[in-house]
């Protein structure tokens, strides 16, 4: 099957809806992920990349999220007391149709939904989109020092390919090593089954984590 670039359109699951992320939603995204905890693990270049002010965040996000270059999505909750609220973003990017490969990344969520169904369903929807459109390999990567993100990737069933040393500079000028994982088309049925099994554990709409609850991937 020849890889075809997916149309950028809303995708609904049980717990979340992915919708095309546009500039007008960036202030709302700042309210969700403009938090030191999100950047502490390496997102956006690490702690030094954190922008507390909305205007600065919007300017930064326009470039970092590569709006218009990839399939960039906002993640909104479905159902429950926070129905419709934007809680994060993820992208199907680095699309290479000739090699039938792409990269799911640029992912961040409001810390209040860490450990919920959000990430598992977002990955289920994006991986389904990619493999249904003929892609053969999907890359997922993280700062090698980001144990929480790496754990989340490994729980998906992605295969660790190796670490690229001194791969890119962090916001503070230090160099990041990047841990690279992938899922191949032939591995997708097993990964999909695992994600569906994880999601079966959740029976209620996503609720925000209480401040006293521990954070998890």
mmCIF file of C-alpha atoms in Angstrom, residues 57-187:
data_model
loop_
_atom_site.group_PDB
_atom_site.id
_atom_site.type_symbol
_atom_site.label_atom_id
_atom_site.label_comp_id
_atom_site.label_asym_id
_atom_site.label_seq_id
_atom_site.Cartn_x
_atom_site.Cartn_y
_atom_site.Cartn_z
ATOM 1 C CA UNK A 57 4.562 31.358 24.231
ATOM 2 C CA UNK A 58 2.462 32.038 21.125
ATOM 3 C CA UNK A 59 5.462 33.399 19.220
ATOM 4 C CA UNK A 60 7.568 30.401 20.236
ATOM 5 C CA UNK A 61 4.843 27.831 19.515
ATOM 6 C CA UNK A 62 4.297 29.091 15.960
ATOM 7 C CA UNK A 63 7.817 27.971 15.133
ATOM 8 C CA UNK A 64 8.240 24.982 17.427
ATOM 9 C CA UNK A 65 4.995 23.266 16.439
ATOM 10 C CA UNK A 66 5.639 23.873 12.726
ATOM 11 C CA UNK A 67 2.045 24.849 12.055
ATOM 12 C CA UNK A 68 1.286 24.154 8.414
ATOM 13 C CA UNK A 69 4.195 21.738 7.956
ATOM 14 C CA UNK A 70 2.806 18.667 9.697
ATOM 15 C CA UNK A 71 -0.575 17.408 10.842
ATOM 16 C CA UNK A 72 -0.666 19.370 14.102
ATOM 17 C CA UNK A 73 -3.529 18.578 16.460
ATOM 18 C CA UNK A 74 -4.987 20.028 19.599
ATOM 19 C CA UNK A 75 -6.250 17.444 22.104
ATOM 20 C CA UNK A 76 -9.667 18.176 23.625
ATOM 21 C CA UNK A 77 -11.537 16.183 26.236
ATOM 22 C CA UNK A 78 -14.805 14.474 25.397
ATOM 23 C CA UNK A 79 -17.511 14.207 28.025
ATOM 24 C CA UNK A 80 -17.427 14.859 31.733
ATOM 25 C CA UNK A 81 -17.095 18.164 33.568
ATOM 26 C CA UNK A 82 -14.261 19.356 31.297
ATOM 27 C CA UNK A 83 -15.846 18.466 27.976
ATOM 28 C CA UNK A 84 -14.302 20.413 25.107
ATOM 29 C CA UNK A 85 -11.347 21.762 27.053
ATOM 30 C CA UNK A 86 -7.976 21.799 25.300
ATOM 31 C CA UNK A 87 -5.477 19.732 27.301
ATOM 32 C CA UNK A 88 -2.566 19.270 24.947
ATOM 33 C CA UNK A 89 -1.132 18.834 21.488
ATOM 34 C CA UNK A 90 0.482 16.162 19.315
ATOM 35 C CA UNK A 91 1.669 16.022 15.713
ATOM 36 C CA UNK A 92 2.090 13.583 12.881
ATOM 37 C CA UNK A 93 5.104 15.202 11.273
ATOM 38 C CA UNK A 94 8.315 14.587 9.330
ATOM 39 C CA UNK A 95 6.085 12.938 6.733
ATOM 40 C CA UNK A 96 8.157 11.126 4.102
ATOM 41 C CA UNK A 97 5.829 9.512 1.583
ATOM 42 C CA UNK A 98 8.651 7.992 -0.470
ATOM 43 C CA UNK A 99 9.854 6.053 2.584
ATOM 44 C CA UNK A 100 6.340 5.618 4.021
ATOM 45 C CA UNK A 101 7.562 6.991 7.329
ATOM 46 C CA UNK A 102 6.508 9.695 9.755
ATOM 47 C CA UNK A 103 7.116 10.870 13.295
ATOM 48 C CA UNK A 104 4.586 11.270 16.097
ATOM 49 C CA UNK A 105 5.932 13.924 18.413
ATOM 50 C CA UNK A 106 5.826 17.515 19.639
ATOM 51 C CA UNK A 107 3.496 16.043 22.268
ATOM 52 C CA UNK A 108 2.611 17.704 25.556
ATOM 53 C CA UNK A 109 -0.336 17.547 27.937
ATOM 54 C CA UNK A 110 -1.688 19.482 30.861
ATOM 55 C CA UNK A 111 -0.142 17.810 33.955
ATOM 56 C CA UNK A 112 -3.658 17.416 35.343
ATOM 57 C CA UNK A 113 -4.356 14.690 32.744
ATOM 58 C CA UNK A 114 -1.054 12.827 33.075
ATOM 59 C CA UNK A 115 -1.734 9.193 33.922
ATOM 60 C CA UNK A 116 -5.221 9.308 32.380
ATOM 61 C CA UNK A 117 -6.596 7.833 29.148
ATOM 62 C CA UNK A 118 -5.496 10.894 27.169
ATOM 63 C CA UNK A 119 -2.057 9.845 25.934
ATOM 64 C CA UNK A 120 -3.026 6.241 25.189
ATOM 65 C CA UNK A 121 -6.014 7.293 23.111
ATOM 66 C CA UNK A 122 -4.119 10.070 21.340
ATOM 67 C CA UNK A 123 -1.472 7.538 20.294
ATOM 68 C CA UNK A 124 -4.173 5.067 19.257
ATOM 69 C CA UNK A 125 -5.848 7.669 17.034
ATOM 70 C CA UNK A 126 -2.632 8.976 15.468
ATOM 71 C CA UNK A 127 -1.073 5.561 14.886
ATOM 72 C CA UNK A 128 -4.343 4.308 13.375
ATOM 73 C CA UNK A 129 -4.395 7.350 11.094
ATOM 74 C CA UNK A 130 -0.837 6.723 9.927
ATOM 75 C CA UNK A 131 -1.041 2.985 9.355
ATOM 76 C CA UNK A 132 -4.467 3.247 7.728
ATOM 77 C CA UNK A 133 -2.848 5.607 5.211
ATOM 78 C CA UNK A 134 -0.141 3.165 4.243
ATOM 79 C CA UNK A 135 2.789 4.188 6.417
ATOM 80 C CA UNK A 136 5.288 1.467 7.249
ATOM 81 C CA UNK A 137 7.292 3.030 10.083
ATOM 82 C CA UNK A 138 6.367 5.574 12.734
ATOM 83 C CA UNK A 139 9.111 7.099 14.837
ATOM 84 C CA UNK A 140 8.602 8.317 18.398
ATOM 85 C CA UNK A 141 11.483 9.886 20.284
ATOM 86 C CA UNK A 142 12.386 11.715 23.477
ATOM 87 C CA UNK A 143 15.247 13.376 25.275
ATOM 88 C CA UNK A 144 17.275 10.430 26.555
ATOM 89 C CA UNK A 145 17.236 12.020 30.019
ATOM 90 C CA UNK A 146 13.421 12.210 30.110
ATOM 91 C CA UNK A 147 12.562 9.021 32.003
ATOM 92 C CA UNK A 148 8.827 9.800 32.169
ATOM 93 C CA UNK A 149 8.449 10.251 28.402
ATOM 94 C CA UNK A 150 10.611 7.238 27.629
ATOM 95 C CA UNK A 151 8.538 5.092 29.961
ATOM 96 C CA UNK A 152 5.350 6.246 28.235
ATOM 97 C CA UNK A 153 6.799 5.375 24.813
ATOM 98 C CA UNK A 154 7.955 1.948 25.966
ATOM 99 C CA UNK A 155 4.532 1.210 27.428
ATOM 100 C CA UNK A 156 3.096 1.662 23.933
ATOM 101 C CA UNK A 157 5.128 -1.291 22.737
ATOM 102 C CA UNK A 158 7.445 0.802 20.561
ATOM 103 C CA UNK A 159 10.846 -0.749 19.826
ATOM 104 C CA UNK A 160 13.956 1.058 21.058
ATOM 105 C CA UNK A 161 16.301 1.633 18.118
ATOM 106 C CA UNK A 162 19.119 3.445 19.876
ATOM 107 C CA UNK A 163 20.280 6.805 21.143
ATOM 108 C CA UNK A 164 21.582 9.544 18.887
ATOM 109 C CA UNK A 165 24.266 11.324 20.874
ATOM 110 C CA UNK A 166 24.549 15.134 20.831
ATOM 111 C CA UNK A 167 21.550 15.245 18.530
ATOM 112 C CA UNK A 168 20.307 18.805 19.174
ATOM 113 C CA UNK A 169 20.887 21.719 21.534
ATOM 114 C CA UNK A 170 18.541 22.274 24.459
ATOM 115 C CA UNK A 171 17.226 25.737 25.233
ATOM 116 C CA UNK A 172 19.972 26.259 27.831
ATOM 117 C CA UNK A 173 22.710 25.502 25.296
ATOM 118 C CA UNK A 174 23.544 22.000 26.539
ATOM 119 C CA UNK A 175 23.371 19.145 24.038
ATOM 120 C CA UNK A 176 20.595 16.597 24.080
ATOM 121 C CA UNK A 177 20.959 12.884 23.424
ATOM 122 C CA UNK A 178 17.805 11.591 21.718
ATOM 123 C CA UNK A 179 16.344 8.130 22.388
ATOM 124 C CA UNK A 180 14.664 6.841 19.221
ATOM 125 C CA UNK A 181 11.839 4.292 19.099
ATOM 126 C CA UNK A 182 9.649 3.055 16.277
ATOM 127 C CA UNK A 183 6.599 0.987 15.437
ATOM 128 C CA UNK A 184 6.428 -0.868 12.109
ATOM 129 C CA UNK A 185 3.266 -1.702 10.219
ATOM 130 C CA UNK A 186 3.616 -5.395 10.991
ATOM 131 C CA UNK A 187 3.924 -4.599 14.708
#
